[in-house]
C-alpha cells in the first residue's frame, strides 16, 4: 500500500479521538454507506490505536504510533504501527468462548476482526493492517472534490 495520508501520533490515548475523527472525516466519501465508515472504521481504528499505545508501546510517552491510510476504487486500507516488541495475535484467547467471557483481554482484537473486512498483522506483531471494502468509491479518493 502506498499511503495517501500518514499520521504520526504521540503515545497518548488523548490523541486517539481527534486522530480517528480526522481519518473518518477524510474517508466519509469513500463508501456509499457512510454508516459503515462512521461505525466500522471508527471502532476498528480506535481499537487498533488504543492497543498500539497501551500494549504495544506500553504507555511509554517517548514512543510514537504511525497511522497510514490508503484507498483505491474498492477499499480503504489502514495500517497502525507501534514501536513495541509485538505479539502473536494467534495466542490471544477468543473473548466469546465460555471460559473467557469474564476475562479481560482480546475484545479489541475481536471487534477489529468483526467490523473490518480484513485484519492482518506483520510477522513482528507490531503493525496491523485493516481493510474496509467499499460498496462504491469515487475514483479520486476520500476527501477530494471532483
PDB file of C-alpha atoms in Angstrom:
ATOM      1  CA  UNK A   1       0.000   0.000   0.000  1.00  0.00           C
ATOM      2  CA  UNK A   2       1.200   3.463  -0.864  1.00  0.00           C
ATOM      3  CA  UNK A   3      -0.375   5.661   1.798  1.00  0.00           C
ATOM      4  CA  UNK A   4      -2.156   8.808   0.723  1.00  0.00           C
ATOM      5  CA  UNK A   5      -2.320  10.021   4.322  1.00  0.00           C
ATOM      6  CA  UNK A   6       0.157   9.461   7.172  1.00  0.00           C
ATOM      7  CA  UNK A   7      -0.241  10.481  10.804  1.00  0.00           C
ATOM      8  CA  UNK A   8       2.473  10.290  13.459  1.00  0.00           C
ATOM      9  CA  UNK A   9       0.821  10.316  16.869  1.00  0.00           C
ATOM     10  CA  UNK A  10       2.256  10.760  20.326  1.00  0.00           C
ATOM     11  CA  UNK A  11       1.786   7.712  22.519  1.00  0.00           C
ATOM     12  CA  UNK A  12      -1.055   9.402  24.398  1.00  0.00           C
ATOM     13  CA  UNK A  13      -4.575   7.968  24.460  1.00  0.00           C
ATOM     14  CA  UNK A  14      -5.929  11.523  24.498  1.00  0.00           C
ATOM     15  CA  UNK A  15      -4.767  11.799  20.856  1.00  0.00           C
ATOM     16  CA  UNK A  16      -6.964   8.905  19.701  1.00  0.00           C
ATOM     17  CA  UNK A  17     -10.353  10.638  19.404  1.00  0.00           C
ATOM     18  CA  UNK A  18      -9.003  13.566  17.391  1.00  0.00           C
ATOM     19  CA  UNK A  19      -6.999  11.314  15.057  1.00  0.00           C
ATOM     20  CA  UNK A  20      -9.957   8.987  14.488  1.00  0.00           C
ATOM     21  CA  UNK A  21     -12.303  11.917  13.841  1.00  0.00           C
ATOM     22  CA  UNK A  22      -9.843  13.298  11.270  1.00  0.00           C
ATOM     23  CA  UNK A  23      -9.472   9.965   9.458  1.00  0.00           C
ATOM     24  CA  UNK A  24     -13.231   9.312   9.466  1.00  0.00           C
ATOM     25  CA  UNK A  25     -13.904  12.799   8.081  1.00  0.00           C
ATOM     26  CA  UNK A  26     -11.418  12.187   5.251  1.00  0.00           C
ATOM     27  CA  UNK A  27     -12.934   8.777   4.467  1.00  0.00           C
ATOM     28  CA  UNK A  28     -16.649   9.694   4.627  1.00  0.00           C
ATOM     29  CA  UNK A  29     -16.824   9.980   0.836  1.00  0.00           C
ATOM     30  CA  UNK A  30     -15.308   6.536   0.288  1.00  0.00           C
ATOM     31  CA  UNK A  31     -18.377   4.378   0.746  1.00  0.00           C
ATOM     32  CA  UNK A  32     -21.916   4.843  -0.470  1.00  0.00           C
ATOM     33  CA  UNK A  33     -22.940   3.718   3.030  1.00  0.00           C
ATOM     34  CA  UNK A  34     -21.335   6.351   5.295  1.00  0.00           C
ATOM     35  CA  UNK A  35     -22.581   4.462   8.366  1.00  0.00           C
ATOM     36  CA  UNK A  36     -20.010   1.762   7.616  1.00  0.00           C
ATOM     37  CA  UNK A  37     -17.234   4.339   7.783  1.00  0.00           C
ATOM     38  CA  UNK A  38     -18.697   6.068  10.849  1.00  0.00           C
ATOM     39  CA  UNK A  39     -19.012   2.803  12.782  1.00  0.00           C
ATOM     40  CA  UNK A  40     -16.736   0.106  11.396  1.00  0.00           C
ATOM     41  CA  UNK A  41     -13.764   2.282  10.519  1.00  0.00           C
ATOM     42  CA  UNK A  42     -14.137   4.408  13.663  1.00  0.00           C
ATOM     43  CA  UNK A  43     -14.274   1.467  16.065  1.00  0.00           C
ATOM     44  CA  UNK A  44     -11.615  -0.568  14.230  1.00  0.00           C
ATOM     45  CA  UNK A  45      -9.145   2.321  14.164  1.00  0.00           C
ATOM     46  CA  UNK A  46      -9.891   3.313  17.766  1.00  0.00           C
ATOM     47  CA  UNK A  47      -9.198  -0.233  18.951  1.00  0.00           C
ATOM     48  CA  UNK A  48      -6.003  -0.529  16.892  1.00  0.00           C
ATOM     49  CA  UNK A  49      -4.690   2.787  18.219  1.00  0.00           C
ATOM     50  CA  UNK A  50      -5.514   2.032  21.834  1.00  0.00           C
ATOM     51  CA  UNK A  51      -3.889  -1.415  21.577  1.00  0.00           C
ATOM     52  CA  UNK A  52      -0.779   0.126  19.995  1.00  0.00           C
ATOM     53  CA  UNK A  53      -0.477   2.795  22.688  1.00  0.00           C
ATOM     54  CA  UNK A  54      -1.408   0.778  25.758  1.00  0.00           C
ATOM     55  CA  UNK A  55       0.018  -2.657  24.951  1.00  0.00           C
ATOM     56  CA  UNK A  56       2.406  -2.249  22.022  1.00  0.00           C
ATOM     57  CA  UNK A  57       4.190   0.835  23.297  1.00  0.00           C
ATOM     58  CA  UNK A  58       3.440   0.029  26.924  1.00  0.00           C
ATOM     59  CA  UNK A  59       2.140   3.550  27.641  1.00  0.00           C
ATOM     60  CA  UNK A  60       5.678   4.890  27.063  1.00  0.00           C
ATOM     61  CA  UNK A  61       5.331   8.631  26.274  1.00  0.00           C
ATOM     62  CA  UNK A  62       8.674   8.601  24.428  1.00  0.00           C
ATOM     63  CA  UNK A  63       7.254   6.264  21.763  1.00  0.00           C
ATOM     64  CA  UNK A  64       5.005   7.077  18.821  1.00  0.00           C
ATOM     65  CA  UNK A  65       2.296   5.399  16.759  1.00  0.00           C
ATOM     66  CA  UNK A  66       2.164   5.679  12.983  1.00  0.00           C
ATOM     67  CA  UNK A  67      -1.113   5.549  11.042  1.00  0.00           C
ATOM     68  CA  UNK A  68      -1.067   5.096   7.270  1.00  0.00           C
ATOM     69  CA  UNK A  69      -4.260   5.353   5.237  1.00  0.00           C
ATOM     70  CA  UNK A  70      -4.643   4.424   1.607  1.00  0.00           C
ATOM     71  CA  UNK A  71      -7.606   3.935  -0.685  1.00  0.00           C
ATOM     72  CA  UNK A  72      -8.387   2.794  -4.140  1.00  0.00           C
ATOM     73  CA  UNK A  73     -11.605   2.258  -6.028  1.00  0.00           C
ATOM     74  CA  UNK A  74     -12.574  -0.691  -3.857  1.00  0.00           C
ATOM     75  CA  UNK A  75     -11.394  -0.229  -0.275  1.00  0.00           C
ATOM     76  CA  UNK A  76      -9.803   1.808   2.487  1.00  0.00           C
ATOM     77  CA  UNK A  77      -6.605   0.345   3.927  1.00  0.00           C
ATOM     78  CA  UNK A  78      -5.434   1.388   7.387  1.00  0.00           C
ATOM     79  CA  UNK A  79      -2.093   0.431   8.900  1.00  0.00           C
ATOM     80  CA  UNK A  80      -1.313   1.140  12.564  1.00  0.00           C
ATOM     81  CA  UNK A  81       2.261   0.529  13.719  1.00  0.00           C
ATOM     82  CA  UNK A  82       3.806   0.906  17.151  1.00  0.00           C
ATOM     83  CA  UNK A  83       7.398   0.801  18.393  1.00  0.00           C
ATOM     84  CA  UNK A  84       6.854  -2.167  20.695  1.00  0.00           C
ATOM     85  CA  UNK A  85       8.223  -5.714  20.523  1.00  0.00           C
ATOM     86  CA  UNK A  86       4.997  -7.020  19.036  1.00  0.00           C
ATOM     87  CA  UNK A  87       2.862 -10.007  19.933  1.00  0.00           C
ATOM     88  CA  UNK A  88       1.442 -13.183  18.446  1.00  0.00           C
ATOM     89  CA  UNK A  89      -2.223 -12.492  17.602  1.00  0.00           C
ATOM     90  CA  UNK A  90      -2.942 -16.230  17.335  1.00  0.00           C
ATOM     91  CA  UNK A  91      -2.269 -16.515  21.084  1.00  0.00           C
ATOM     92  CA  UNK A  92      -4.987 -14.026  22.046  1.00  0.00           C
ATOM     93  CA  UNK A  93      -7.881 -16.010  23.513  1.00  0.00           C
ATOM     94  CA  UNK A  94     -11.324 -15.787  21.927  1.00  0.00           C
ATOM     95  CA  UNK A  95     -13.307 -13.469  24.240  1.00  0.00           C
ATOM     96  CA  UNK A  96     -16.579 -15.095  23.153  1.00  0.00           C
ATOM     97  CA  UNK A  97     -15.564 -18.548  24.406  1.00  0.00           C
ATOM     98  CA  UNK A  98     -17.479 -19.533  27.544  1.00  0.00           C
ATOM     99  CA  UNK A  99     -14.262 -19.819  29.578  1.00  0.00           C
ATOM    100  CA  UNK A 100     -13.189 -16.293  28.591  1.00  0.00           C
ATOM    101  CA  UNK A 101     -16.416 -14.303  28.945  1.00  0.00           C
ATOM    102  CA  UNK A 102     -15.373 -12.761  32.248  1.00  0.00           C
ATOM    103  CA  UNK A 103     -11.672 -12.441  31.467  1.00  0.00           C
ATOM    104  CA  UNK A 104     -10.028  -9.205  30.413  1.00  0.00           C
ATOM    105  CA  UNK A 105      -8.356  -9.134  27.029  1.00  0.00           C
ATOM    106  CA  UNK A 106      -8.999  -9.891  23.394  1.00  0.00           C
ATOM    107  CA  UNK A 107     -12.138  -7.810  22.947  1.00  0.00           C
ATOM    108  CA  UNK A 108     -10.484  -5.049  20.922  1.00  0.00           C
ATOM    109  CA  UNK A 109      -8.947  -7.515  18.503  1.00  0.00           C
ATOM    110  CA  UNK A 110     -12.287  -9.316  18.290  1.00  0.00           C
ATOM    111  CA  UNK A 111     -14.065  -6.054  17.397  1.00  0.00           C
ATOM    112  CA  UNK A 112     -11.454  -5.215  14.755  1.00  0.00           C
ATOM    113  CA  UNK A 113     -11.907  -8.629  13.151  1.00  0.00           C
ATOM    114  CA  UNK A 114     -15.706  -8.385  13.233  1.00  0.00           C
ATOM    115  CA  UNK A 115     -16.028  -4.836  11.905  1.00  0.00           C
ATOM    116  CA  UNK A 116     -13.264  -4.711   9.305  1.00  0.00           C
ATOM    117  CA  UNK A 117     -13.283  -6.898   6.195  1.00  0.00           C
ATOM    118  CA  UNK A 118      -9.665  -7.981   6.670  1.00  0.00           C
ATOM    119  CA  UNK A 119      -7.190  -7.758   9.564  1.00  0.00           C
ATOM    120  CA  UNK A 120      -3.540  -8.754   9.099  1.00  0.00           C
ATOM    121  CA  UNK A 121      -0.523  -8.455  11.380  1.00  0.00           C
ATOM    122  CA  UNK A 122       3.088  -8.230  10.308  1.00  0.00           C
ATOM    123  CA  UNK A 123       5.464 -11.010  11.379  1.00  0.00           C
ATOM    124  CA  UNK A 124       6.772  -8.979  14.311  1.00  0.00           C
ATOM    125  CA  UNK A 125       3.226  -8.345  15.576  1.00  0.00           C
ATOM    126  CA  UNK A 126       3.719  -4.595  15.991  1.00  0.00           C
ATOM    127  CA  UNK A 127       1.784  -3.477  12.920  1.00  0.00           C
ATOM    128  CA  UNK A 128      -1.809  -4.229  11.953  1.00  0.00           C
ATOM    129  CA  UNK A 129      -3.293  -3.651   8.514  1.00  0.00           C
ATOM    130  CA  UNK A 130      -7.066  -3.421   8.269  1.00  0.00           C
ATOM    131  CA  UNK A 131      -9.139  -3.347   5.101  1.00  0.00           C
ATOM    132  CA  UNK A 132     -12.644  -1.919   4.791  1.00  0.00           C
ATOM    133  CA  UNK A 133     -14.233  -2.803   1.464  1.00  0.00           C
ATOM    134  CA  UNK A 134     -16.476  -0.181  -0.049  1.00  0.00           C
ATOM    135  CA  UNK A 135     -19.685  -0.656  -1.947  1.00  0.00           C
ATOM    136  CA  UNK A 136     -18.856   2.304  -4.151  1.00  0.00           C
ATOM    137  CA  UNK A 137     -15.774   4.521  -4.056  1.00  0.00           C
ATOM    138  CA  UNK A 138     -15.189   7.696  -6.000  1.00  0.00           C
ATOM    139  CA  UNK A 139     -12.244   7.404  -8.366  1.00  0.00           C
ATOM    140  CA  UNK A 140     -10.418  10.372  -6.854  1.00  0.00           C
ATOM    141  CA  UNK A 141     -10.474   9.111  -3.262  1.00  0.00           C
ATOM    142  CA  UNK A 142     -11.892  10.339   0.020  1.00  0.00           C
ATOM    143  CA  UNK A 143     -11.961  13.967   0.917  1.00  0.00           C
ATOM    144  CA  UNK A 144     -11.088  15.050  -2.631  1.00  0.00           C
ATOM    145  CA  UNK A 145     -13.561  17.138  -4.562  1.00  0.00           C
ATOM    146  CA  UNK A 146     -14.219  16.118  -8.159  1.00  0.00           C
TER     147      UNK A 146
END
